[in-house]
Each structure stands twice: as structure tokens, then as C-alpha cells.
Coordinates of C-alpha atoms (C1' of nucleotides) in Angstrom, one line a residue:
Chain Q
M1000 CA -4.7 134.2 -28.4
K1001 CA -1.2 132.9 -28.4
Y1002 CA 0.6 130.2 -30.3
W1003 CA 3.1 127.6 -29.0
L1004 CA 5.3 124.7 -29.8
M1005 CA 5.6 121.9 -27.3
K1006 CA 8.1 119.1 -27.5
S1007 CA 7.7 115.6 -26.3
E1008 CA 9.7 112.4 -26.9
P1009 CA 7.3 110.0 -28.7
D1010 CA 8.6 107.1 -26.6
A1011 CA 7.3 108.9 -23.5
F1012 CA 4.2 110.5 -24.9
S1013 CA 3.3 110.8 -28.6
I1014 CA 0.6 112.5 -30.6
D1015 CA -1.1 109.1 -30.9
D1016 CA -1.2 108.9 -27.2
L1017 CA -2.7 112.3 -27.0
K1018 CA -5.3 111.3 -29.6
S1019 CA -6.4 108.3 -27.5
V1020 CA -6.6 110.2 -24.2
K1021 CA -7.9 113.4 -25.8
V1022 CA -6.8 115.6 -22.9
E1023 CA -3.5 115.3 -21.0
P1024 CA -1.8 117.3 -18.3
W1025 CA 1.5 118.4 -19.8
D1026 CA 3.6 117.6 -16.8
G1027 CA 7.3 117.4 -16.1
I1028 CA 8.4 120.8 -17.3
R1029 CA 11.4 121.6 -15.1
N1030 CA 12.9 124.6 -16.8
Y1031 CA 12.3 128.1 -15.5
Q1032 CA 11.9 129.8 -18.9
A1033 CA 9.3 127.2 -19.9
R1034 CA 7.7 127.4 -16.5
N1035 CA 7.3 131.1 -16.7
M1036 CA 5.6 130.9 -20.1
I1037 CA 3.2 128.3 -18.8
R1038 CA 2.4 130.2 -15.6
D1039 CA 2.3 133.7 -17.0
E1040 CA 1.2 133.5 -20.6
M1041 CA -0.7 130.3 -21.5
Q1042 CA -4.4 130.6 -21.7
P1043 CA -7.2 128.2 -22.5
G1044 CA -7.9 128.4 -26.2
D1045 CA -4.3 129.0 -27.2
L1046 CA -3.1 126.7 -30.0
A1047 CA 0.1 124.6 -30.0
F1048 CA 2.0 122.4 -32.3
F1049 CA 2.9 119.0 -30.9
Y1050 CA 6.6 118.3 -31.7
H1051 CA 8.3 114.9 -31.6
S1052 CA 11.8 115.3 -30.3
N1053 CA 14.7 112.8 -29.8
T1054 CA 13.3 110.5 -32.5
K1055 CA 14.4 109.4 -35.9
V1056 CA 12.6 112.2 -37.8
P1057 CA 12.0 115.0 -35.4
G1058 CA 9.3 117.4 -36.4
I1059 CA 5.8 118.8 -35.9
V1060 CA 3.2 116.0 -35.9
G1061 CA 0.0 117.6 -34.6
L1062 CA -2.1 120.4 -33.4
M1063 CA -3.6 120.9 -30.0
E1064 CA -5.3 123.4 -27.8
I1065 CA -4.4 124.7 -24.3
A1066 CA -7.3 123.3 -22.3
S1067 CA -6.9 124.6 -18.8
E1068 CA -5.6 127.5 -16.8
P1069 CA -2.1 127.0 -15.5
R1070 CA -2.0 125.1 -12.3
F1071 CA 0.6 123.4 -10.0
D1072 CA 2.4 120.4 -11.4
H1073 CA 1.7 117.9 -8.6
T1074 CA 4.1 115.3 -10.0
A1075 CA 6.8 117.5 -8.5
F1076 CA 5.5 116.7 -5.1
D1077 CA 5.5 113.0 -5.5
P1078 CA 8.8 111.2 -4.5
A1079 CA 7.9 108.3 -6.7
A1080 CA 7.4 110.4 -9.8
K1081 CA 10.0 110.7 -12.5
Y1082 CA 10.1 114.4 -12.2
F1083 CA 10.0 114.7 -8.5
D1084 CA 11.5 117.9 -7.2
P1085 CA 12.2 117.9 -3.4
K1086 CA 12.4 121.7 -3.5
S1087 CA 8.8 122.0 -4.8
N1088 CA 6.1 121.4 -2.3
P1089 CA 2.4 122.3 -2.0
D1090 CA 3.2 125.3 0.2
K1091 CA 5.9 126.5 -2.2
P1092 CA 5.0 125.1 -5.6
R1093 CA 7.7 125.6 -8.1
W1094 CA 6.4 124.0 -11.3
Y1095 CA 3.3 124.5 -13.3
L1096 CA 1.4 122.7 -16.1
V1097 CA -1.6 123.1 -18.3
D1098 CA -3.9 120.5 -19.9
V1099 CA -3.6 120.1 -23.6
K1100 CA -6.4 118.8 -25.8
Y1101 CA -6.0 116.9 -29.1
I1102 CA -7.2 118.7 -32.2
R1103 CA -5.7 116.7 -35.0
H1104 CA -2.6 115.2 -36.5
T1105 CA -0.9 117.3 -39.2
K1106 CA -1.4 115.9 -42.6
R1107 CA 2.2 114.8 -42.6
V1108 CA 5.3 115.3 -40.3
I1109 CA 6.7 118.7 -40.9
T1110 CA 10.3 117.9 -40.2
L1111 CA 12.9 119.9 -38.4
S1112 CA 15.1 120.0 -41.5
E1113 CA 12.2 121.6 -43.4
L1114 CA 11.6 124.1 -40.7
K1115 CA 15.3 125.0 -40.7
A1116 CA 15.2 125.6 -44.4
E1117 CA 12.4 128.2 -44.2
P1118 CA 13.6 131.8 -44.2
A1119 CA 10.3 132.8 -42.8
L1120 CA 11.0 130.8 -39.6
E1121 CA 14.5 132.0 -38.9
N1122 CA 13.3 133.6 -35.6
L1123 CA 11.6 130.5 -34.4
P1124 CA 13.5 129.4 -31.3
L1125 CA 13.4 125.8 -32.4
V1126 CA 15.7 126.4 -35.3
R1127 CA 18.1 128.6 -33.5
R1128 CA 21.4 127.2 -32.5
G1129 CA 21.7 125.5 -29.1
N1130 CA 18.1 126.1 -28.2
R1131 CA 16.7 123.5 -25.8
L1132 CA 13.4 125.0 -24.8
S1133 CA 10.8 122.3 -24.6
I1134 CA 8.0 124.9 -24.8
M1135 CA 8.3 128.0 -26.9
P1136 CA 6.2 130.7 -28.3
V1137 CA 5.5 130.8 -32.0
E1138 CA 4.6 134.1 -33.7
K1139 CA 1.2 134.2 -35.4
Q1140 CA 2.8 134.6 -38.8
A1141 CA 5.2 131.8 -38.2
F1142 CA 2.3 129.6 -37.0
E1143 CA 0.3 130.3 -40.1
H1144 CA 3.4 129.8 -42.3
I1145 CA 3.9 126.3 -40.8
L1146 CA 0.3 125.4 -41.5
T1147 CA 0.9 126.2 -45.2
M1148 CA 3.9 123.9 -45.3
E1149 CA 1.6 121.1 -44.3
E1150 CA 0.0 121.3 -47.7
R1151 CA 3.2 120.7 -49.6
P1152 CA 4.2 117.2 -50.6
A1153 CA 6.6 115.5 -48.1
E1154 CA 10.3 115.9 -48.9
A1155 CA 12.1 113.1 -50.6
Chain O
dG1319 C1' 25.9 106.1 -28.8
dC1320 C1' 28.2 110.5 -29.3
dC1321 C1' 28.7 115.0 -28.0
dA1322 C1' 27.7 120.2 -28.4
dA1323 C1' 25.3 123.4 -26.0
dC1324 C1' 23.0 124.6 -22.3
dG1325 C1' 21.2 125.0 -17.3
dT1326 C1' 22.0 124.0 -12.5
dT1327 C1' 24.5 123.2 -8.4
dG1328 C1' 27.5 124.1 -4.8
dG1329 C1' 32.2 125.2 -3.0
dC1330 C1' 34.7 129.0 -2.1
Chain Y
dG36 C1' 28.9 136.3 -6.9
dC37 C1' 32.1 133.4 -9.6
dC38 C1' 32.8 129.5 -12.0
dA39 C1' 34.1 124.5 -12.4
dA40 C1' 31.8 120.3 -12.4
dC41 C1' 28.1 117.9 -13.5
dG42 C1' 23.6 116.7 -15.6
dT43 C1' 20.3 117.1 -19.4
dT44 C1' 18.6 117.9 -24.0
dG45 C1' 18.2 116.5 -28.3
dG46 C1' 20.1 116.3 -33.1
dC47 C1' 22.8 113.5 -35.7

DNA sequence: GCCAACGTTGGC
DNA sequence: GCCAACGTTGGC
């Protein structure tokens, strides 16, 4: 089983939104590196952190499970969709997605600044300079380390 | 809202 | 195939 971190802007789709719908196709990924990870490596049962980006306090806010095999992202075929890609079509699909299933909120927001301050997480792509991946792998040890951070009191 | 750091596009 | 211009991401 693999571990992931997936970013979403809470204004577009938040952990609360996921909680209310329970399962959601994680569409709109238009980056080849992220695409390849979805298509080639994600499997049902994998665990992922839900990360809120582009918000006042960016950080990890929840836990979810990969809930489907990778499949075509049909929003790429729809001219009316926000993430329409004219170069993707059902004969030559370019983009993929998986369903994600809500597990729980983290007990508190584990903020980006906290994550950056952890020597144990220095290899996490999220905290590396200039990284813009919206989906990234998390090593097992790092995943477990982050879960222990959840138990600490929130920073001041 | 600013802007650094990327990724993509397209002319050549 | 190079690379300048442009668009996007996302922290701050």
C-alpha cells in the first residue's frame, strides 16, 4: 500500500465538502508527473492526506482513502468544464483520476510551517523549494511521523 | 495582490 | 531541439 498527499484549494473543494459527499472523483489534475502517479501507482486502499492549499493557513486537514482504480478524467473532454483540454479526447485520453473516500478530519490542522520545521520530513516534496506538485507520494515513515504530529498541541 | 518558481507552448 | 514568452501554482 502506498501513501499520498493531495492538495486542494478549500474554496474549490474542502475536506468538509468531501465529508458531506463521502466519495469524490479527484478531477482536474493537468500535470504529467501527477498524472503518471495516478495512472501508474495509485491503488484502491492507498491512504492520502488531504491538504488545503492557497488558503490562510495551508496544511493537512484530513485523511482519505483511494477508492477506485485510475480511470479517465472525463472533465477533460467537456468544453464547458473548467479543466477542459482540447488535446484530450475519449480516443486518446490524456488525463486520469481516482475516486477518494473520506476517512476523517485530522484532530487539528497540521500546518505547512510545522511540516517544514520537521527534520524527519525534509524529503517530503511538499516542503522542498519550488515544489508545485498537487499530488505527491509520502514515504511510510513520513506518513506515520505526520500522524504523530497530530497528537501534539497546536502551535501558538 | 505580489511574485518566485515552475511547466508548457510555439516560433525558429 | 532550443529557449523566450506566457500561464499557473501557491506561499506569503
